[in-house]
CSV table of N, CA and C in Angstrom, one decimal:
chain,number,residue,atom,x,y,z
A,1,UNK,N,110.4,108.0,97.7
A,1,UNK,CA,109.7,108.1,96.3
A,1,UNK,C,109.2,106.3,96.7
A,2,UNK,N,108.3,106.0,96.1
A,2,UNK,CA,107.8,104.5,96.4
A,2,UNK,C,108.9,103.5,95.8
A,3,UNK,N,109.4,103.8,94.5
A,3,UNK,CA,110.3,103.0,94.0
A,3,UNK,C,111.6,102.9,94.7
A,4,UNK,N,112.1,103.8,95.1
A,4,UNK,CA,113.1,104.0,96.2
A,4,UNK,C,113.1,103.2,97.7
A,5,UNK,N,111.5,103.5,98.1
A,5,UNK,CA,111.1,102.7,99.3
A,5,UNK,C,111.0,101.5,99.5
A,6,UNK,N,110.9,100.6,98.3
A,6,UNK,CA,111.0,99.2,98.4
A,6,UNK,C,112.5,98.6,98.9
A,7,UNK,N,113.5,99.8,99.1
A,7,UNK,CA,114.8,99.1,99.6
A,7,UNK,C,115.5,99.0,98.3
A,8,UNK,N,117.0,98.6,98.5
A,8,UNK,CA,118.2,98.2,97.8
A,8,UNK,C,118.1,97.1,97.0
A,9,UNK,N,116.9,96.0,97.9
A,9,UNK,CA,116.8,94.7,97.1
A,9,UNK,C,115.5,94.6,96.6
A,10,UNK,N,115.3,95.7,95.6
A,10,UNK,CA,113.8,95.7,95.3
A,10,UNK,C,113.3,94.5,94.4
A,11,UNK,N,114.6,93.7,93.8
A,11,UNK,CA,114.3,92.6,93.3
A,11,UNK,C,113.5,91.5,94.1
A,12,UNK,N,113.6,91.6,95.3
A,12,UNK,CA,113.3,90.5,96.0
A,12,UNK,C,111.8,90.6,96.4
A,13,UNK,N,111.4,92.0,96.4
A,13,UNK,CA,109.9,92.1,96.5
A,13,UNK,C,108.8,92.0,95.4
A,14,UNK,N,107.7,91.9,95.8
A,14,UNK,CA,106.6,91.6,94.9
A,14,UNK,C,105.5,92.5,95.2
A,15,UNK,N,104.5,92.5,94.4
A,15,UNK,CA,103.4,93.2,94.5
A,15,UNK,C,102.7,93.1,95.6
A,16,UNK,N,102.8,91.8,96.1
A,16,UNK,CA,101.8,91.4,97.1
A,16,UNK,C,102.6,92.0,98.7
A,17,UNK,N,104.0,92.3,98.5
A,17,UNK,CA,104.4,92.6,99.8
A,17,UNK,C,104.2,94.3,99.5
A,18,UNK,N,104.0,95.0,98.4
A,18,UNK,CA,103.9,96.4,98.6
A,18,UNK,C,102.2,96.6,98.6
A,19,UNK,N,101.3,95.9,98.5
A,19,UNK,CA,99.9,96.0,98.3
A,19,UNK,C,99.6,96.6,99.9
A,20,UNK,N,99.9,96.0,101.0
A,20,UNK,CA,99.3,96.8,102.2
A,20,UNK,C,99.9,98.2,102.3
A,21,UNK,N,101.0,98.6,101.7
A,21,UNK,CA,101.5,100.3,101.8
A,21,UNK,C,100.9,101.0,100.7
A,22,UNK,N,100.1,100.6,99.6
A,22,UNK,CA,99.6,101.3,98.8
A,22,UNK,C,97.9,101.9,99.1
A,23,UNK,N,97.7,103.0,99.0
A,23,UNK,CA,96.4,103.7,99.5
A,23,UNK,C,95.6,103.2,98.0
A,24,UNK,N,94.3,102.5,98.2
A,24,UNK,CA,93.3,102.4,97.6
A,24,UNK,C,92.8,103.6,97.1
A,25,UNK,N,92.6,104.2,95.8
A,25,UNK,CA,92.0,105.1,95.6
A,25,UNK,C,91.2,104.9,94.3
A,26,UNK,N,89.8,104.9,94.8
A,26,UNK,CA,88.6,104.3,93.8
A,26,UNK,C,88.8,105.3,92.4
A,27,UNK,N,88.6,106.4,92.5
A,27,UNK,CA,88.7,107.5,91.8
A,27,UNK,C,89.3,108.7,92.2
A,28,UNK,N,90.1,109.3,91.3
A,28,UNK,CA,90.6,110.7,91.8
A,28,UNK,C,89.8,111.5,92.4
A,29,UNK,N,90.1,112.2,93.6
A,29,UNK,CA,89.0,113.2,94.6
A,29,UNK,C,88.7,114.4,93.4
A,30,UNK,N,87.7,115.2,93.7
A,30,UNK,CA,87.3,116.2,92.7
A,30,UNK,C,88.3,117.0,93.2
A,31,UNK,N,88.9,118.1,92.5
A,31,UNK,CA,89.8,119.4,92.8
A,31,UNK,C,88.8,120.1,93.7
A,32,UNK,N,89.4,120.5,95.0
A,32,UNK,CA,88.9,121.4,95.7
A,32,UNK,C,88.1,120.6,97.1
A,33,UNK,N,88.1,119.2,97.0
A,33,UNK,CA,87.5,118.3,97.9
A,33,UNK,C,88.5,118.2,99.2
A,34,UNK,N,88.1,118.2,100.1
A,34,UNK,CA,88.9,118.3,101.7
A,34,UNK,C,88.8,116.9,102.0
A,35,UNK,N,89.9,116.1,102.0
A,35,UNK,CA,89.9,114.7,103.0
A,35,UNK,C,89.9,114.8,104.6
A,36,UNK,N,90.4,116.0,104.8
A,36,UNK,CA,90.5,115.9,106.2
A,36,UNK,C,89.2,116.4,106.9
A,37,UNK,N,89.0,115.5,108.0
A,37,UNK,CA,87.7,115.8,108.3
A,37,UNK,C,86.5,115.1,107.9
A,38,UNK,N,86.4,114.7,106.8
A,38,UNK,CA,85.2,114.4,105.8
A,38,UNK,C,84.6,113.1,106.5
A,39,UNK,N,83.7,113.1,106.7
A,39,UNK,CA,83.1,111.4,106.9
A,39,UNK,C,83.3,110.4,106.0
A,40,UNK,N,83.3,111.0,104.8
A,40,UNK,CA,83.4,109.8,103.8
A,40,UNK,C,84.7,109.2,103.5
A,41,UNK,N,85.9,110.0,104.4
A,41,UNK,CA,87.2,109.3,104.1
A,41,UNK,C,87.6,108.9,105.3
A,42,UNK,N,88.4,108.0,105.2
A,42,UNK,CA,89.1,107.0,106.3
A,42,UNK,C,90.1,108.1,107.0
A,43,UNK,N,89.9,108.6,108.2
A,43,UNK,CA,90.8,109.7,108.5
A,43,UNK,C,92.2,109.1,108.7
A,44,UNK,N,92.6,107.7,108.7
A,44,UNK,CA,93.7,107.1,109.1
A,44,UNK,C,94.5,106.8,107.4
A,45,UNK,N,93.6,107.2,106.4
A,45,UNK,CA,93.8,107.1,105.0
A,45,UNK,C,95.3,108.2,104.9
A,46,UNK,N,96.0,107.8,103.9
A,46,UNK,CA,97.4,108.9,103.3
A,46,UNK,C,96.7,110.1,102.9
A,47,UNK,N,95.5,109.9,102.1
A,47,UNK,CA,95.0,111.1,101.8
A,47,UNK,C,94.4,112.0,102.8
A,48,UNK,N,93.7,111.5,103.8
A,48,UNK,CA,93.2,112.3,104.8
A,48,UNK,C,94.2,113.0,105.8
A,49,UNK,N,95.3,112.3,106.0
A,49,UNK,CA,96.5,112.6,106.8
A,49,UNK,C,97.3,113.7,106.1
A,50,UNK,N,97.4,113.4,104.7
A,50,UNK,CA,98.3,114.5,104.1
A,50,UNK,C,97.2,115.9,103.9
A,51,UNK,N,96.0,115.8,104.0
A,51,UNK,CA,95.2,116.9,103.8
A,51,UNK,C,95.1,117.8,105.0
A,52,UNK,N,95.2,116.8,106.2
A,52,UNK,CA,95.2,117.6,107.5
A,52,UNK,C,96.6,118.3,107.7
A,53,UNK,N,97.5,117.7,107.4
A,53,UNK,CA,98.8,118.4,107.6
A,53,UNK,C,99.2,119.7,106.6
A,54,UNK,N,98.5,119.5,105.4
A,54,UNK,CA,98.7,120.8,104.6
A,54,UNK,C,97.8,122.0,105.1
A,55,UNK,N,96.6,121.6,105.9
A,55,UNK,CA,95.7,122.5,106.5
A,55,UNK,C,96.1,123.2,108.2
A,56,UNK,N,96.7,122.1,108.4
A,56,UNK,CA,97.4,122.4,109.8
A,56,UNK,C,98.6,123.5,109.7
A,57,UNK,N,99.2,123.1,108.9
A,57,UNK,CA,100.7,123.9,108.7
A,57,UNK,C,100.6,124.9,107.7
A,58,UNK,N,99.3,125.1,106.7
A,58,UNK,CA,98.8,125.9,106.0
A,58,UNK,C,100.1,126.3,104.9
A,59,UNK,N,100.3,125.1,104.5
A,59,UNK,CA,101.1,124.8,103.3
A,59,UNK,C,101.0,124.1,102.2
A,60,UNK,N,101.3,124.1,100.8
A,60,UNK,CA,100.8,123.3,99.9
A,60,UNK,C,101.8,122.1,99.8
A,61,UNK,N,101.3,120.8,99.7
A,61,UNK,CA,101.6,119.7,100.2
A,61,UNK,C,101.7,118.9,99.0
A,62,UNK,N,102.9,118.5,98.7
A,62,UNK,CA,102.9,117.5,97.3
A,62,UNK,C,103.3,116.3,98.0
A,63,UNK,N,102.7,115.0,98.1
A,63,UNK,CA,103.3,114.0,98.7
A,63,UNK,C,103.2,112.6,97.5
A,64,UNK,N,104.4,112.0,97.5
A,64,UNK,CA,104.4,110.9,96.5
A,64,UNK,C,104.2,109.6,97.4
A,65,UNK,N,103.5,108.9,96.9
A,65,UNK,CA,102.8,107.5,97.5
A,65,UNK,C,102.7,106.7,96.5
A,66,UNK,N,102.6,105.2,96.9
A,66,UNK,CA,101.9,104.2,96.2
A,66,UNK,C,100.4,104.3,96.2
A,67,UNK,N,99.7,103.9,95.0
A,67,UNK,CA,98.4,104.2,95.3
A,67,UNK,C,97.6,102.8,93.9
A,68,UNK,N,97.0,102.2,94.8
A,68,UNK,CA,96.3,101.0,94.0
A,68,UNK,C,95.0,101.4,93.4
A,69,UNK,N,94.6,100.6,92.4
A,69,UNK,CA,93.1,101.0,91.8
A,69,UNK,C,92.7,99.5,91.5
A,70,UNK,N,91.4,99.6,91.7
A,70,UNK,CA,91.1,97.9,91.4
A,70,UNK,C,90.8,97.8,89.9
A,71,UNK,N,91.0,96.7,89.5
A,71,UNK,CA,90.5,96.4,88.1
A,71,UNK,C,90.0,95.1,87.8
A,72,UNK,N,89.5,94.8,86.7
A,72,UNK,CA,89.0,93.3,86.4
A,72,UNK,C,89.9,92.8,85.6
A,73,UNK,N,90.6,91.4,86.1
A,73,UNK,CA,91.3,90.7,85.7
A,73,UNK,C,91.2,90.0,84.2
A,74,UNK,N,90.2,90.7,83.5
A,74,UNK,CA,90.0,90.3,82.2
A,74,UNK,C,90.3,91.4,81.0
A,75,UNK,N,90.8,92.4,81.9
A,75,UNK,CA,90.6,93.7,81.3
A,75,UNK,C,92.5,93.6,80.7
A,76,UNK,N,92.5,94.3,79.6
A,76,UNK,CA,93.8,94.3,79.1
A,76,UNK,C,94.5,94.9,80.5
A,77,UNK,N,95.7,94.5,80.5
A,77,UNK,CA,96.9,95.1,81.5
A,77,UNK,C,96.6,95.0,82.8
A,78,UNK,N,95.3,94.2,83.2
A,78,UNK,CA,95.4,94.1,84.6
A,78,UNK,C,95.8,92.8,85.1
A,79,UNK,N,96.5,92.9,86.0
A,79,UNK,CA,97.2,91.8,86.5
A,79,UNK,C,96.3,90.4,87.6
A,80,UNK,N,96.7,89.7,87.8
A,80,UNK,CA,96.2,88.7,88.4
A,80,UNK,C,95.5,89.0,89.6
A,81,UNK,N,96.6,89.9,90.6
A,81,UNK,CA,95.8,90.1,91.6
A,81,UNK,C,94.7,91.4,91.7
A,82,UNK,N,94.3,91.7,90.6
A,82,UNK,CA,93.0,92.4,90.5
A,82,UNK,C,93.3,93.8,90.7
A,83,UNK,N,94.5,94.7,90.6
A,83,UNK,CA,94.6,96.2,91.2
A,83,UNK,C,95.9,96.6,90.0
A,84,UNK,N,95.9,97.9,89.8
A,84,UNK,CA,96.9,98.6,89.3
A,84,UNK,C,97.3,99.3,90.4
A,85,UNK,N,98.9,99.0,90.5
A,85,UNK,CA,99.5,99.9,91.3
A,85,UNK,C,100.4,101.0,90.9
A,86,UNK,N,100.2,102.3,91.0
A,86,UNK,CA,101.0,103.4,90.5
A,86,UNK,C,102.0,104.3,91.6
A,87,UNK,N,103.0,104.7,90.9
A,87,UNK,CA,103.8,105.6,91.8
A,87,UNK,C,102.9,106.9,91.5
A,88,UNK,N,102.3,107.7,92.4
A,88,UNK,CA,101.6,108.6,92.4
A,88,UNK,C,102.0,110.0,93.4
A,89,UNK,N,101.9,111.3,92.8
A,89,UNK,CA,101.8,112.3,93.4
A,89,UNK,C,100.8,112.8,93.6
A,90,UNK,N,100.5,113.1,94.9
A,90,UNK,CA,99.3,113.7,95.3
A,90,UNK,C,99.3,115.2,95.6
A,91,UNK,N,98.6,116.1,95.2
A,91,UNK,CA,99.0,117.4,95.6
A,91,UNK,C,97.9,118.1,96.8
A,92,UNK,N,98.0,119.0,97.9
A,92,UNK,CA,97.1,119.3,98.6
A,92,UNK,C,97.4,121.1,98.4
A,93,UNK,N,96.4,122.0,98.5
A,93,UNK,CA,96.5,123.2,98.7
A,93,UNK,C,96.6,123.3,100.1
A,94,UNK,N,96.8,124.8,100.7
A,94,UNK,CA,97.0,125.2,102.0
A,94,UNK,C,95.8,125.1,102.9
A,95,UNK,N,94.8,124.9,102.2
A,95,UNK,CA,93.5,124.7,103.2
A,95,UNK,C,92.9,123.3,103.1
A,96,UNK,N,94.1,122.6,102.8
A,96,UNK,CA,93.9,120.9,102.7
A,96,UNK,C,92.9,120.4,101.6
A,97,UNK,N,92.7,121.2,101.1
A,97,UNK,CA,91.9,120.6,99.6
A,97,UNK,C,92.9,119.9,98.4
A,98,UNK,N,92.1,118.8,98.2
A,98,UNK,CA,92.7,117.9,96.9
A,98,UNK,C,93.1,118.7,95.7
A,99,UNK,N,94.1,118.9,94.9
A,99,UNK,CA,94.3,119.6,93.9
A,99,UNK,C,94.5,119.0,92.9
A,100,UNK,N,95.3,117.7,92.6
A,100,UNK,CA,95.9,117.3,91.5
A,100,UNK,C,96.5,115.7,92.0
A,101,UNK,N,96.4,115.1,91.2
A,101,UNK,CA,97.2,113.7,91.3
A,101,UNK,C,98.0,113.4,89.8
A,102,UNK,N,99.3,113.1,89.9
A,102,UNK,CA,100.0,112.2,88.8
A,102,UNK,C,100.8,111.1,89.0
A,103,UNK,N,100.2,110.4,88.0
A,103,UNK,CA,100.9,108.9,87.9
A,103,UNK,C,101.8,108.8,87.1
A,104,UNK,N,103.1,108.4,87.7
A,104,UNK,CA,104.1,108.1,87.1
A,104,UNK,C,104.4,107.3,85.5
A,105,UNK,N,104.1,107.8,84.4
A,105,UNK,CA,104.3,106.9,83.2
A,105,UNK,C,105.4,106.0,83.0
A,106,UNK,N,106.5,106.3,83.5
A,106,UNK,CA,107.7,105.5,83.0
A,106,UNK,C,108.3,104.9,84.2
A,107,UNK,N,107.8,104.1,85.1
A,107,UNK,CA,108.1,103.4,86.2
A,107,UNK,C,109.3,102.8,85.9
A,108,UNK,N,110.1,102.7,87.0
A,108,UNK,CA,111.7,102.0,87.2
A,108,UNK,C,111.3,100.7,87.6
A,109,UNK,N,110.2,100.3,88.1
A,109,UNK,CA,110.4,98.9,88.8
A,109,UNK,C,108.6,98.3,88.3
A,110,UNK,N,109.2,96.9,87.5
A,110,UNK,CA,107.8,96.4,86.9
A,110,UNK,C,106.8,95.7,87.8
A,111,UNK,N,107.0,96.5,89.4
A,111,UNK,CA,105.7,95.9,90.1
A,111,UNK,C,104.8,97.2,90.0
A,112,UNK,N,105.0,98.4,89.5
A,112,UNK,CA,104.5,99.4,89.0
A,112,UNK,C,103.7,99.3,87.9
A,113,UNK,N,102.5,100.0,87.8
A,113,UNK,CA,101.7,99.9,86.5
A,113,UNK,C,101.9,101.1,85.7
A,114,UNK,N,101.9,101.5,84.5
A,114,UNK,CA,101.3,102.4,83.8
A,114,UNK,C,100.1,102.9,83.4
A,115,UNK,N,99.7,104.5,83.6
A,115,UNK,CA,98.5,104.4,83.6
A,115,UNK,C,98.1,104.6,82.2
A,116,UNK,N,96.8,104.1,81.6
A,116,UNK,CA,96.4,103.9,80.3
A,116,UNK,C,96.7,105.2,79.3
A,117,UNK,N,96.5,106.4,79.8
A,117,UNK,CA,97.1,107.6,79.3
A,117,UNK,C,97.9,108.2,80.5
A,118,UNK,N,98.6,109.4,79.6
A,118,UNK,CA,99.5,110.3,80.7
A,118,UNK,C,98.5,111.2,81.4
A,119,UNK,N,98.8,111.4,82.6
A,119,UNK,CA,98.5,112.5,83.3
A,119,UNK,C,98.8,113.8,83.2
A,120,UNK,N,98.3,114.7,83.0
A,120,UNK,CA,98.7,116.3,82.8
A,120,UNK,C,98.2,116.7,83.7
A,121,UNK,N,99.2,117.0,85.0
A,121,UNK,CA,98.4,117.3,86.2
A,121,UNK,C,99.1,118.8,86.6
A,122,UNK,N,98.2,119.5,87.0
A,122,UNK,CA,98.5,120.7,87.3
A,122,UNK,C,97.5,121.7,87.6
A,123,UNK,N,97.8,122.5,88.8
A,123,UNK,CA,96.5,123.5,89.5
A,123,UNK,C,97.1,124.9,89.5
A,124,UNK,N,96.0,126.0,89.5
A,124,UNK,CA,96.5,127.2,89.9
A,124,UNK,C,96.3,127.6,91.6
A,125,UNK,N,96.9,128.1,92.1
A,125,UNK,CA,97.3,128.0,93.5
A,125,UNK,C,96.3,129.0,93.8
A,126,UNK,N,95.1,129.0,94.9
A,126,UNK,CA,94.7,130.2,95.6
A,126,UNK,C,95.3,130.6,96.7
A,127,UNK,N,96.6,130.2,97.3
A,127,UNK,CA,97.4,130.5,98.2
A,127,UNK,C,98.3,131.3,97.4
A,128,UNK,N,98.9,131.2,96.3
A,128,UNK,CA,99.8,132.2,95.6
A,128,UNK,C,99.0,132.6,94.4
A,129,UNK,N,98.3,133.6,94.2
A,129,UNK,CA,97.6,133.5,93.3
A,129,UNK,C,98.2,134.1,92.0
A,130,UNK,N,98.1,133.4,90.7
A,130,UNK,CA,99.1,134.0,89.5
A,130,UNK,C,99.6,132.9,89.2
A,131,UNK,N,100.1,131.9,90.2
A,131,UNK,CA,100.9,130.9,90.0
A,131,UNK,C,100.4,129.6,89.6
A,132,UNK,N,101.0,128.9,88.5
A,132,UNK,CA,100.6,127.6,88.2
A,132,UNK,C,101.5,126.5,88.5
A,133,UNK,N,101.1,125.5,89.0
A,133,UNK,CA,102.1,124.4,89.6
A,133,UNK,C,101.7,123.2,88.7
A,134,UNK,N,102.8,122.3,88.4
A,134,UNK,CA,102.4,121.1,87.6
A,134,UNK,C,103.1,120.0,88.7
A,135,UNK,N,102.8,118.6,88.2
A,135,UNK,CA,103.2,117.8,89.1
A,135,UNK,C,103.8,116.7,88.2
A,136,UNK,N,105.0,116.3,88.5
A,136,UNK,CA,105.9,115.0,87.7
A,136,UNK,C,106.5,114.5,88.5
A,137,UNK,N,107.1,113.3,88.5
A,137,UNK,CA,107.9,112.6,89.0
A,137,UNK,C,109.0,112.2,88.3
A,138,UNK,N,110.3,112.5,88.9
A,138,UNK,CA,111.6,111.8,88.5
A,138,UNK,C,111.7,111.7,87.3
A,139,UNK,N,111.7,110.3,86.6
A,139,UNK,CA,112.6,110.2,85.4
A,139,UNK,C,111.4,110.5,84.2
A,140,UNK,N,110.2,110.6,84.7
A,140,UNK,CA,109.1,111.1,83.5
A,140,UNK,C,109.7,112.8,83.1
A,141,UNK,N,110.3,113.4,83.6
A,141,UNK,CA,110.9,114.7,83.3
A,141,UNK,C,111.5,114.3,82.0
A,142,UNK,N,112.4,113.7,81.9
A,142,UNK,CA,113.3,114.0,80.6
A,142,UNK,C,112.5,113.4,79.4
A,143,UNK,N,111.1,112.9,79.6
A,143,UNK,CA,110.5,112.5,78.1
A,143,UNK,C,109.5,113.3,77.8
A,144,UNK,N,109.5,113.5,76.5
A,144,UNK,CA,108.8,114.8,75.7
A,144,UNK,C,107.2,114.6,76.3
A,145,UNK,N,106.9,113.6,76.3
A,145,UNK,CA,105.4,113.4,77.0
A,145,UNK,C,105.8,112.7,78.3
A,146,UNK,N,105.3,113.1,79.3
A,146,UNK,CA,105.3,112.4,80.5
A,146,UNK,C,104.8,111.0,80.5
């Protein structure tokens, strides 16, 4: 988990320390978009590598990672570094296609931001017909609304 990965001494870490480890996501990919092998996606990116792993091993893959989105500093809640940092769950289908993302609504650390609106993230799997999967992260599970 991104919150745990900053170590036992998380209070010594700052957003500038975390930034290089956060995948910049300009906007969530469309469902069924396959980042693996797509020329519009940096193949060294977290999304492309996760997509390729899911495709190679033919598994549904949920990946928890730090994501960042550019914002304008004059917009409410945008921090001075010009980014929102989110604790994010990305989910890929067994063919490598992106299915959904979920951004944690109740982050444990103040270096992460809250999304403006809660993500209600789910998808119907083509690998396992008739099964609907949902995505949620850790502590958000105890809240009535994620």
